[in-house]
Amino acid sequence: MKTRAITGFFFIIVMIGSFLLGYQVFSAFYLLLSCFGLYEFYSLIKKDTASPNIIAGIISAVLLYSGIALLNYAGAFAAPAFNIHSAAYILLFLFVFGISLVFIMELFKISVAPFANIAFTIMGLVFVVVPFTFFHALAYINKDFSPHIPLGFLLMLWANDTGAYLVGMSMGRTKLFERHSPKKTWEGFIGGVVISAGVGYIISLYFPELDWKQWVSVGILISCFGTLGDLVESMFKRSINIKDSGTILPGHGGLLDRFDGLLMAAPIVYTYLYFVVNF
């Protein structure tokens, strides 16, 4: 418990620092997290039956994330937008080549299941990296860079996890999805939704980028789809018979364990806010 508390404290400090040190640090930090998360995913798959192409996958991840990040910059920093757009399109073109490289390299490997290797390589990008690009894009939902929305996202995600745990432990009776997560209950899920929505309202008092109804709506979406992400990751771990996705965070497991809720919630929240803010 002591190790878990110390790790959690420093983890939160680093996360908050990534928001406060400017858009360059913010972008670089979540690029690193997405690459480490992707490596963790590939390492877990290699323990099972497939052999994803780690090098080609991570190169493709860097190109995809960086290309989309530059498109966000182009919308926020109008003066050099043409050059930024050009660089973004070059990176995204190279990303397409990187995906082709996955197929090409598999041709030269001796493997009993080449398409399983290809599928898991690409699935890692979809499952891990794409959600992080959506999360990064939350900072630019109003065009100008603002770390408040992604920071609020994480605060509500943590509030949901904490609320669901505390309510589930104290009054949880009805299993939510016992086959994949025996400890989760409907009572805990509802408690997480209520607490996350409440934190959303509190955030609206300090972060004016969205009004209170939008913040509360985002909190509810995070609770619903964050819980779904948690269940999906539990299903994934049970399918390969492991307890934690890694050991990079002592007492907490791996990066995928810490960001499983983000993987499903970030694309949904971005889509919701994109239409709410722009239409």
PDB file of C-alpha atoms in Angstrom:
ATOM      1  CA  MET A   1       0.000   0.000   0.000  1.00  0.00           C
ATOM      2  CA  LYS A   2       2.868   2.397   0.817  1.00  0.00           C
ATOM      3  CA  THR A   3       4.518   1.726  -2.546  1.00  0.00           C
ATOM      4  CA  ARG A   4       1.205   2.243  -4.317  1.00  0.00           C
ATOM      5  CA  ALA A   5       0.635   5.569  -2.528  1.00  0.00           C
ATOM      6  CA  ILE A   6       4.141   6.879  -3.300  1.00  0.00           C
ATOM      7  CA  THR A   7       3.889   5.851  -6.948  1.00  0.00           C
ATOM      8  CA  GLY A   8       0.437   7.425  -7.231  1.00  0.00           C
ATOM      9  CA  PHE A   9       1.656  10.705  -5.705  1.00  0.00           C
ATOM     10  CA  PHE A  10       4.583  11.097  -8.090  1.00  0.00           C
ATOM     11  CA  PHE A  11       2.480   9.913 -11.019  1.00  0.00           C
ATOM     12  CA  ILE A  12      -0.080  12.671 -10.374  1.00  0.00           C
ATOM     13  CA  ILE A  13       2.679  15.288 -10.007  1.00  0.00           C
ATOM     14  CA  VAL A  14       4.195  14.289 -13.352  1.00  0.00           C
ATOM     15  CA  MET A  15       0.795  14.249 -15.043  1.00  0.00           C
ATOM     16  CA  ILE A  16      -0.130  17.712 -13.783  1.00  0.00           C
ATOM     17  CA  GLY A  17       3.322  19.014 -14.750  1.00  0.00           C
ATOM     18  CA  SER A  18       2.732  17.827 -18.321  1.00  0.00           C
ATOM     19  CA  PHE A  19      -0.226  20.230 -18.538  1.00  0.00           C
ATOM     20  CA  LEU A  20       1.508  23.229 -16.995  1.00  0.00           C
ATOM     21  CA  LEU A  21       4.789  23.248 -18.925  1.00  0.00           C
ATOM     22  CA  GLY A  22       3.424  24.282 -22.316  1.00  0.00           C
ATOM     23  CA  TYR A  23       2.107  22.612 -25.433  1.00  0.00           C
ATOM     24  CA  GLN A  24       5.519  21.192 -26.470  1.00  0.00           C
ATOM     25  CA  VAL A  25       5.949  19.250 -23.224  1.00  0.00           C
ATOM     26  CA  PHE A  26       2.280  18.236 -23.274  1.00  0.00           C
ATOM     27  CA  SER A  27       2.589  16.822 -26.795  1.00  0.00           C
ATOM     28  CA  ALA A  28       5.910  15.075 -26.163  1.00  0.00           C
ATOM     29  CA  PHE A  29       4.772  13.549 -22.883  1.00  0.00           C
ATOM     30  CA  TYR A  30       1.668  11.916 -24.332  1.00  0.00           C
ATOM     31  CA  LEU A  31       3.590  10.778 -27.377  1.00  0.00           C
ATOM     32  CA  LEU A  32       5.953   8.946 -25.022  1.00  0.00           C
ATOM     33  CA  LEU A  33       3.030   7.505 -23.062  1.00  0.00           C
ATOM     34  CA  SER A  34       1.343   6.263 -26.224  1.00  0.00           C
ATOM     35  CA  CYS A  35       4.573   4.635 -27.449  1.00  0.00           C
ATOM     36  CA  PHE A  36       5.250   2.976 -24.092  1.00  0.00           C
ATOM     37  CA  GLY A  37       1.632   1.815 -23.947  1.00  0.00           C
ATOM     38  CA  LEU A  38       1.929   0.392 -27.457  1.00  0.00           C
ATOM     39  CA  TYR A  39       5.170  -1.398 -26.557  1.00  0.00           C
ATOM     40  CA  GLU A  40       3.432  -2.822 -23.483  1.00  0.00           C
ATOM     41  CA  PHE A  41       0.554  -4.064 -25.662  1.00  0.00           C
ATOM     42  CA  TYR A  42       2.938  -5.709 -28.146  1.00  0.00           C
ATOM     43  CA  SER A  43       4.935  -7.309 -25.327  1.00  0.00           C
ATOM     44  CA  LEU A  44       1.775  -8.862 -23.896  1.00  0.00           C
ATOM     45  CA  ILE A  45       0.712 -10.188 -27.297  1.00  0.00           C
ATOM     46  CA  LYS A  46       4.146 -11.777 -27.825  1.00  0.00           C
ATOM     47  CA  LYS A  47       3.625 -13.750 -24.618  1.00  0.00           C
ATOM     48  CA  ASP A  48       0.579 -15.355 -26.203  1.00  0.00           C
ATOM     49  CA  THR A  49       0.461 -16.599 -29.806  1.00  0.00           C
ATOM     50  CA  ALA A  50       1.227 -13.748 -32.226  1.00  0.00           C
ATOM     51  CA  SER A  51       4.426 -11.815 -32.921  1.00  0.00           C
ATOM     52  CA  PRO A  52       3.567  -8.190 -33.811  1.00  0.00           C
ATOM     53  CA  ASN A  53       6.188  -6.073 -35.560  1.00  0.00           C
ATOM     54  CA  ILE A  54       7.238  -3.813 -32.695  1.00  0.00           C
ATOM     55  CA  ILE A  55       9.649  -1.580 -34.636  1.00  0.00           C
ATOM     56  CA  ALA A  56       7.290  -0.881 -37.543  1.00  0.00           C
ATOM     57  CA  GLY A  57       4.395  -0.399 -35.124  1.00  0.00           C
ATOM     58  CA  ILE A  58       6.187   2.171 -32.972  1.00  0.00           C
ATOM     59  CA  ILE A  59       7.510   4.049 -36.019  1.00  0.00           C
ATOM     60  CA  SER A  60       3.961   4.196 -37.374  1.00  0.00           C
ATOM     61  CA  ALA A  61       2.715   5.365 -33.972  1.00  0.00           C
ATOM     62  CA  VAL A  62       5.165   8.275 -33.884  1.00  0.00           C
ATOM     63  CA  LEU A  63       4.236   9.314 -37.426  1.00  0.00           C
ATOM     64  CA  LEU A  64       0.486   9.105 -36.778  1.00  0.00           C
ATOM     65  CA  TYR A  65       0.549  10.947 -33.456  1.00  0.00           C
ATOM     66  CA  SER A  66       2.956  13.632 -34.707  1.00  0.00           C
ATOM     67  CA  GLY A  67       1.032  14.210 -37.935  1.00  0.00           C
ATOM     68  CA  ILE A  68      -2.272  14.710 -36.124  1.00  0.00           C
ATOM     69  CA  ALA A  69      -0.565  16.873 -33.479  1.00  0.00           C
ATOM     70  CA  LEU A  70       0.722  19.178 -36.219  1.00  0.00           C
ATOM     71  CA  LEU A  71      -2.779  19.474 -37.654  1.00  0.00           C
ATOM     72  CA  ASN A  72      -3.920  20.623 -34.207  1.00  0.00           C
ATOM     73  CA  TYR A  73      -1.082  23.171 -34.132  1.00  0.00           C
ATOM     74  CA  ALA A  74      -2.099  24.474 -37.554  1.00  0.00           C
ATOM     75  CA  GLY A  75      -5.538  25.315 -36.240  1.00  0.00           C
ATOM     76  CA  ALA A  76      -4.183  26.983 -33.113  1.00  0.00           C
ATOM     77  CA  PHE A  77      -1.204  28.916 -34.521  1.00  0.00           C
ATOM     78  CA  ALA A  78      -2.451  30.645 -37.636  1.00  0.00           C
ATOM     79  CA  ALA A  79       0.720  32.434 -38.831  1.00  0.00           C
ATOM     80  CA  PRO A  80       2.814  29.463 -40.005  1.00  0.00           C
ATOM     81  CA  ALA A  81      -0.210  27.263 -40.703  1.00  0.00           C
ATOM     82  CA  PHE A  82       0.809  26.482 -44.297  1.00  0.00           C
ATOM     83  CA  ASN A  83       4.183  25.051 -43.272  1.00  0.00           C
ATOM     84  CA  ILE A  84       2.646  23.146 -40.376  1.00  0.00           C
ATOM     85  CA  HIS A  85      -0.031  21.693 -42.650  1.00  0.00           C
ATOM     86  CA  SER A  86       2.621  20.595 -45.144  1.00  0.00           C
ATOM     87  CA  ALA A  87       4.682  18.877 -42.439  1.00  0.00           C
ATOM     88  CA  ALA A  88       1.557  17.201 -41.051  1.00  0.00           C
ATOM     89  CA  TYR A  89       0.583  15.778 -44.446  1.00  0.00           C
ATOM     90  CA  ILE A  90       4.125  14.518 -45.020  1.00  0.00           C
ATOM     91  CA  LEU A  91       4.079  12.690 -41.679  1.00  0.00           C
ATOM     92  CA  LEU A  92       0.662  11.179 -42.378  1.00  0.00           C
ATOM     93  CA  PHE A  93       1.861  10.065 -45.823  1.00  0.00           C
ATOM     94  CA  LEU A  94       4.856   8.414 -44.149  1.00  0.00           C
ATOM     95  CA  PHE A  95       2.443   6.798 -41.688  1.00  0.00           C
ATOM     96  CA  VAL A  96       0.674   5.110 -44.595  1.00  0.00           C
ATOM     97  CA  PHE A  97       4.086   3.903 -45.782  1.00  0.00           C
ATOM     98  CA  GLY A  98       4.775   2.673 -42.231  1.00  0.00           C
ATOM     99  CA  ILE A  99       1.622   0.546 -42.331  1.00  0.00           C
ATOM    100  CA  SER A 100       2.731  -0.823 -45.697  1.00  0.00           C
ATOM    101  CA  LEU A 101       6.079  -1.619 -44.086  1.00  0.00           C
ATOM    102  CA  VAL A 102       4.293  -3.916 -41.629  1.00  0.00           C
ATOM    103  CA  PHE A 103       3.049  -6.040 -44.557  1.00  0.00           C
ATOM    104  CA  ILE A 104       6.386  -5.893 -46.393  1.00  0.00           C
ATOM    105  CA  MET A 105       8.424  -6.980 -43.387  1.00  0.00           C
ATOM    106  CA  GLU A 106       6.036  -9.853 -42.717  1.00  0.00           C
ATOM    107  CA  LEU A 107       6.759 -11.190 -46.213  1.00  0.00           C
ATOM    108  CA  PHE A 108      10.372 -11.761 -45.209  1.00  0.00           C
ATOM    109  CA  LYS A 109       9.612 -13.391 -41.859  1.00  0.00           C
ATOM    110  CA  ILE A 110       9.124 -17.090 -41.320  1.00  0.00           C
ATOM    111  CA  SER A 111       5.847 -17.257 -39.433  1.00  0.00           C
ATOM    112  CA  VAL A 112       2.999 -19.715 -39.117  1.00  0.00           C
ATOM    113  CA  ALA A 113       0.440 -16.893 -38.716  1.00  0.00           C
ATOM    114  CA  PRO A 114       1.617 -13.832 -40.661  1.00  0.00           C
ATOM    115  CA  PHE A 115      -1.785 -12.178 -40.797  1.00  0.00           C
ATOM    116  CA  ALA A 116      -2.220 -12.554 -37.037  1.00  0.00           C
ATOM    117  CA  ASN A 117       1.064 -10.664 -36.640  1.00  0.00           C
ATOM    118  CA  ILE A 118      -0.103  -7.949 -39.037  1.00  0.00           C
ATOM    119  CA  ALA A 119      -3.523  -7.711 -37.396  1.00  0.00           C
ATOM    120  CA  PHE A 120      -2.143  -7.315 -33.877  1.00  0.00           C
ATOM    121  CA  THR A 121       0.431  -4.778 -35.050  1.00  0.00           C
ATOM    122  CA  ILE A 122      -2.300  -2.590 -36.539  1.00  0.00           C
ATOM    123  CA  MET A 123      -4.729  -3.293 -33.713  1.00  0.00           C
ATOM    124  CA  GLY A 124      -2.184  -1.898 -31.254  1.00  0.00           C
ATOM    125  CA  LEU A 125      -2.218   1.402 -33.126  1.00  0.00           C
ATOM    126  CA  VAL A 126      -6.021   1.522 -33.097  1.00  0.00           C
ATOM    127  CA  PHE A 127      -6.417   0.383 -29.491  1.00  0.00           C
ATOM    128  CA  VAL A 128      -3.627   2.438 -27.876  1.00  0.00           C
ATOM    129  CA  VAL A 129      -2.297   5.242 -30.075  1.00  0.00           C
ATOM    130  CA  VAL A 130      -5.474   6.560 -31.718  1.00  0.00           C
ATOM    131  CA  PRO A 131      -7.146   7.259 -28.323  1.00  0.00           C
ATOM    132  CA  PHE A 132      -4.072   9.236 -27.223  1.00  0.00           C
ATOM    133  CA  THR A 133      -4.288  11.362 -30.372  1.00  0.00           C
ATOM    134  CA  PHE A 134      -7.901  12.165 -29.476  1.00  0.00           C
ATOM    135  CA  PHE A 135      -6.884  12.974 -25.918  1.00  0.00           C
ATOM    136  CA  HIS A 136      -4.132  15.299 -27.165  1.00  0.00           C
ATOM    137  CA  ALA A 137      -6.639  16.952 -29.524  1.00  0.00           C
ATOM    138  CA  LEU A 138      -8.893  17.824 -26.564  1.00  0.00           C
ATOM    139  CA  ALA A 139      -6.446  20.613 -25.736  1.00  0.00           C
ATOM    140  CA  TYR A 140      -7.277  22.219 -29.113  1.00  0.00           C
ATOM    141  CA  ILE A 141     -11.030  21.714 -29.185  1.00  0.00           C
ATOM    142  CA  ASN A 142     -11.463  25.511 -28.967  1.00  0.00           C
ATOM    143  CA  LYS A 143      -8.680  25.998 -31.557  1.00  0.00           C
ATOM    144  CA  ASP A 144      -6.246  27.731 -29.158  1.00  0.00           C
ATOM    145  CA  PHE A 145      -4.158  25.512 -26.891  1.00  0.00           C
ATOM    146  CA  SER A 146      -5.800  25.035 -23.494  1.00  0.00           C
ATOM    147  CA  PRO A 147      -4.778  22.215 -21.148  1.00  0.00           C
ATOM    148  CA  HIS A 148      -7.900  22.642 -19.010  1.00  0.00           C
ATOM    149  CA  ILE A 149     -10.119  20.246 -20.963  1.00  0.00           C
ATOM    150  CA  PRO A 150      -7.702  17.269 -20.997  1.00  0.00           C
ATOM    151  CA  LEU A 151      -6.814  18.029 -17.356  1.00  0.00           C
ATOM    152  CA  GLY A 152     -10.505  18.087 -16.466  1.00  0.00           C
ATOM    153  CA  PHE A 153     -10.927  14.836 -18.399  1.00  0.00           C
ATOM    154  CA  LEU A 154      -8.321  13.101 -16.229  1.00  0.00           C
ATOM    155  CA  LEU A 155      -9.723  14.562 -13.000  1.00  0.00           C
ATOM    156  CA  MET A 156     -13.164  13.183 -13.839  1.00  0.00           C
ATOM    157  CA  LEU A 157     -11.674   9.852 -14.931  1.00  0.00           C
ATOM    158  CA  TRP A 158      -9.849   9.534 -11.613  1.00  0.00           C
ATOM    159  CA  ALA A 159     -12.985  10.646  -9.754  1.00  0.00           C
ATOM    160  CA  ASN A 160     -14.998   7.960 -11.525  1.00  0.00           C
ATOM    161  CA  ASP A 161     -12.473   5.246 -10.651  1.00  0.00           C
ATOM    162  CA  THR A 162     -12.277   6.362  -7.016  1.00  0.00           C
ATOM    163  CA  GLY A 163     -16.030   6.787  -6.659  1.00  0.00           C
ATOM    164  CA  ALA A 164     -16.806   3.435  -8.248  1.00  0.00           C
ATOM    165  CA  TYR A 165     -14.276   1.726  -5.961  1.00  0.00           C
ATOM    166  CA  LEU A 166     -15.508   3.348  -2.728  1.00  0.00           C
ATOM    167  CA  VAL A 167     -19.222   2.938  -3.453  1.00  0.00           C
ATOM    168  CA  GLY A 168     -18.702  -0.593  -4.758  1.00  0.00           C
ATOM    169  CA  MET A 169     -16.750  -1.600  -1.646  1.00  0.00           C
ATOM    170  CA  SER A 170     -19.318  -0.123   0.753  1.00  0.00           C
ATOM    171  CA  MET A 171     -22.629  -1.089  -0.865  1.00  0.00           C
ATOM    172  CA  GLY A 172     -21.905  -3.054  -4.035  1.00  0.00           C
ATOM    173  CA  ARG A 173     -24.159  -6.092  -4.425  1.00  0.00           C
ATOM    174  CA  THR A 174     -25.167  -6.505  -8.072  1.00  0.00           C
ATOM    175  CA  LYS A 175     -22.365  -7.608 -10.387  1.00  0.00           C
ATOM    176  CA  LEU A 176     -21.823  -5.405 -13.415  1.00  0.00           C
ATOM    177  CA  PHE A 177     -20.000  -7.868 -15.708  1.00  0.00           C
ATOM    178  CA  GLU A 178     -18.768 -10.720 -13.559  1.00  0.00           C
ATOM    179  CA  ARG A 179     -17.290 -12.751 -16.407  1.00  0.00           C
ATOM    180  CA  HIS A 180     -14.643 -10.114 -17.122  1.00  0.00           C
ATOM    181  CA  SER A 181     -14.441  -8.103 -13.883  1.00  0.00           C
ATOM    182  CA  PRO A 182     -15.820  -9.935 -10.824  1.00  0.00           C
ATOM    183  CA  LYS A 183     -15.370  -6.984  -8.431  1.00  0.00           C
ATOM    184  CA  LYS A 184     -17.290  -4.367 -10.414  1.00  0.00           C
ATOM    185  CA  THR A 185     -20.891  -3.731  -9.403  1.00  0.00           C
ATOM    186  CA  TRP A 186     -23.791  -1.692 -10.732  1.00  0.00           C
ATOM    187  CA  GLU A 187     -23.870   0.232  -7.455  1.00  0.00           C
ATOM    188  CA  GLY A 188     -20.190   1.139  -7.902  1.00  0.00           C
ATOM    189  CA  PHE A 189     -20.782   2.128 -11.511  1.00  0.00           C
ATOM    190  CA  ILE A 190     -23.670   4.434 -10.566  1.00  0.00           C
ATOM    191  CA  GLY A 191     -21.608   5.905  -7.742  1.00  0.00           C
ATOM    192  CA  GLY A 192     -18.775   6.603 -10.168  1.00  0.00           C
ATOM    193  CA  VAL A 193     -21.159   8.342 -12.582  1.00  0.00           C
ATOM    194  CA  VAL A 194     -22.592  10.573  -9.850  1.00  0.00           C
ATOM    195  CA  ILE A 195     -19.191  11.522  -8.416  1.00  0.00           C
ATOM    196  CA  SER A 196     -17.653  12.128 -11.845  1.00  0.00           C
ATOM    197  CA  ALA A 197     -20.593  14.364 -12.808  1.00  0.00           C
ATOM    198  CA  GLY A 198     -20.237  16.224  -9.503  1.00  0.00           C
ATOM    199  CA  VAL A 199     -16.538  16.799 -10.132  1.00  0.00           C
ATOM    200  CA  GLY A 200     -17.482  18.015 -13.621  1.00  0.00           C
ATOM    201  CA  TYR A 201     -19.722  20.655 -12.064  1.00  0.00           C
ATOM    202  CA  ILE A 202     -16.943  21.764  -9.693  1.00  0.00           C
ATOM    203  CA  ILE A 203     -14.503  21.980 -12.604  1.00  0.00           C
ATOM    204  CA  SER A 204     -16.961  24.244 -14.457  1.00  0.00           C
ATOM    205  CA  LEU A 205     -16.539  26.812 -11.672  1.00  0.00           C
ATOM    206  CA  TYR A 206     -12.820  27.136 -12.431  1.00  0.00           C
ATOM    207  CA  PHE A 207     -12.426  26.195 -16.101  1.00  0.00           C
ATOM    208  CA  PRO A 208     -14.752  28.375 -18.221  1.00  0.00           C
ATOM    209  CA  GLU A 209     -13.956  26.730 -21.574  1.00  0.00           C
ATOM    210  CA  LEU A 210     -17.209  24.765 -21.250  1.00  0.00           C
ATOM    211  CA  ASP A 211     -20.398  25.553 -19.350  1.00  0.00           C
ATOM    212  CA  TRP A 212     -21.492  23.407 -16.427  1.00  0.00           C
ATOM    213  CA  LYS A 213     -23.927  21.297 -18.482  1.00  0.00           C
ATOM    214  CA  GLN A 214     -21.164  20.361 -20.907  1.00  0.00           C
ATOM    215  CA  TRP A 215     -18.711  19.532 -18.132  1.00  0.00           C
ATOM    216  CA  VAL A 216     -21.317  17.352 -16.381  1.00  0.00           C
ATOM    217  CA  SER A 217     -22.160  15.643 -19.692  1.00  0.00           C
ATOM    218  CA  VAL A 218     -18.470  14.945 -20.260  1.00  0.00           C
ATOM    219  CA  GLY A 219     -18.245  13.480 -16.754  1.00  0.00           C
ATOM    220  CA  ILE A 220     -21.121  11.098 -17.490  1.00  0.00           C
ATOM    221  CA  LEU A 221     -19.577  10.056 -20.816  1.00  0.00           C
ATOM    222  CA  ILE A 222     -16.225   9.450 -19.128  1.00  0.00           C
ATOM    223  CA  SER A 223     -17.866   7.253 -16.492  1.00  0.00           C
ATOM    224  CA  CYS A 224     -19.778   5.174 -19.043  1.00  0.00           C
ATOM    225  CA  PHE A 225     -17.056   4.719 -21.641  1.00  0.00           C
ATOM    226  CA  GLY A 226     -14.212   4.715 -19.116  1.00  0.00           C
ATOM    227  CA  THR A 227     -15.889   1.751 -17.434  1.00  0.00           C
ATOM    228  CA  LEU A 228     -16.265   0.121 -20.855  1.00  0.00           C
ATOM    229  CA  GLY A 229     -12.536   0.633 -21.471  1.00  0.00           C
ATOM    230  CA  ASP A 230     -11.759  -0.956 -18.118  1.00  0.00           C
ATOM    231  CA  LEU A 231     -13.912  -3.982 -18.978  1.00  0.00           C
ATOM    232  CA  VAL A 232     -12.334  -4.323 -22.421  1.00  0.00           C
ATOM    233  CA  GLU A 233      -8.839  -4.259 -20.943  1.00  0.00           C
ATOM    234  CA  SER A 234      -9.893  -6.824 -18.324  1.00  0.00           C
ATOM    235  CA  MET A 235     -11.205  -9.026 -21.136  1.00  0.00           C
ATOM    236  CA  PHE A 236      -7.893  -8.611 -22.949  1.00  0.00           C
ATOM    237  CA  LYS A 237      -5.829  -9.543 -19.882  1.00  0.00           C
ATOM    238  CA  ARG A 238      -8.011 -12.535 -19.069  1.00  0.00           C
ATOM    239  CA  SER A 239      -7.679 -13.772 -22.645  1.00  0.00           C
ATOM    240  CA  ILE A 240      -3.895 -14.042 -22.178  1.00  0.00           C
ATOM    241  CA  ASN A 241      -4.037 -15.043 -18.482  1.00  0.00           C
ATOM    242  CA  ILE A 242      -2.274 -12.082 -16.850  1.00  0.00           C
ATOM    243  CA  LYS A 243      -3.195  -9.902 -13.869  1.00  0.00           C
ATOM    244  CA  ASP A 244      -1.419  -6.631 -14.738  1.00  0.00           C
ATOM    245  CA  SER A 245      -0.432  -5.233 -18.112  1.00  0.00           C
ATOM    246  CA  GLY A 246       3.075  -4.402 -16.866  1.00  0.00           C
ATOM    247  CA  THR A 247       5.258  -3.361 -13.931  1.00  0.00           C
ATOM    248  CA  ILE A 248       6.350   0.145 -14.947  1.00  0.00           C
ATOM    249  CA  LEU A 249       4.277   1.690 -12.122  1.00  0.00           C
ATOM    250  CA  PRO A 250       5.061  -0.143  -8.845  1.00  0.00           C
ATOM    251  CA  GLY A 251       1.854  -0.989  -7.007  1.00  0.00           C
ATOM    252  CA  HIS A 252      -0.306   0.103  -9.959  1.00  0.00           C
ATOM    253  CA  GLY A 253       0.689  -2.278 -12.767  1.00  0.00           C
ATOM    254  CA  GLY A 254       1.332  -1.082 -16.297  1.00  0.00           C
ATOM    255  CA  LEU A 255       0.424   1.979 -18.332  1.00  0.00           C
ATOM    256  CA  LEU A 256      -2.536   0.223 -19.924  1.00  0.00           C
ATOM    257  CA  ASP A 257      -3.874  -0.495 -16.442  1.00  0.00           C
ATOM    258  CA  ARG A 258      -3.743   3.224 -15.604  1.00  0.00           C
ATOM    259  CA  PHE A 259      -5.153   4.494 -18.896  1.00  0.00           C
ATOM    260  CA  ASP A 260      -7.674   1.801 -19.803  1.00  0.00           C
ATOM    261  CA  GLY A 261     -10.563   4.209 -19.216  1.00  0.00           C
ATOM    262  CA  LEU A 262      -8.995   6.837 -21.473  1.00  0.00           C
ATOM    263  CA  LEU A 263      -8.716   4.406 -24.388  1.00  0.00           C
ATOM    264  CA  MET A 264     -12.461   4.211 -24.898  1.00  0.00           C
ATOM    265  CA  ALA A 265     -13.577   7.533 -23.421  1.00  0.00           C
ATOM    266  CA  ALA A 266     -11.207   9.986 -25.159  1.00  0.00           C
ATOM    267  CA  PRO A 267     -12.526   9.452 -28.736  1.00  0.00           C
ATOM    268  CA  ILE A 268     -16.156   9.669 -27.548  1.00  0.00           C
ATOM    269  CA  VAL A 269     -15.582  12.819 -25.477  1.00  0.00           C
ATOM    270  CA  TYR A 270     -13.673  14.513 -28.308  1.00  0.00           C
ATOM    271  CA  THR A 271     -16.445  13.696 -30.801  1.00  0.00           C
ATOM    272  CA  TYR A 272     -19.103  15.000 -28.421  1.00  0.00           C
ATOM    273  CA  LEU A 273     -17.242  18.244 -27.702  1.00  0.00           C
ATOM    274  CA  TYR A 274     -16.332  18.780 -31.359  1.00  0.00           C
ATOM    275  CA  PHE A 275     -20.002  18.906 -32.325  1.00  0.00           C
ATOM    276  CA  VAL A 276     -21.064  20.814 -29.221  1.00  0.00           C
ATOM    277  CA  VAL A 277     -18.379  23.488 -29.608  1.00  0.00           C
ATOM    278  CA  ASN A 278     -18.431  23.871 -33.384  1.00  0.00           C
ATOM    279  CA  PHE A 279     -22.140  23.573 -34.197  1.00  0.00           C
TER     280      PHE A 279
END
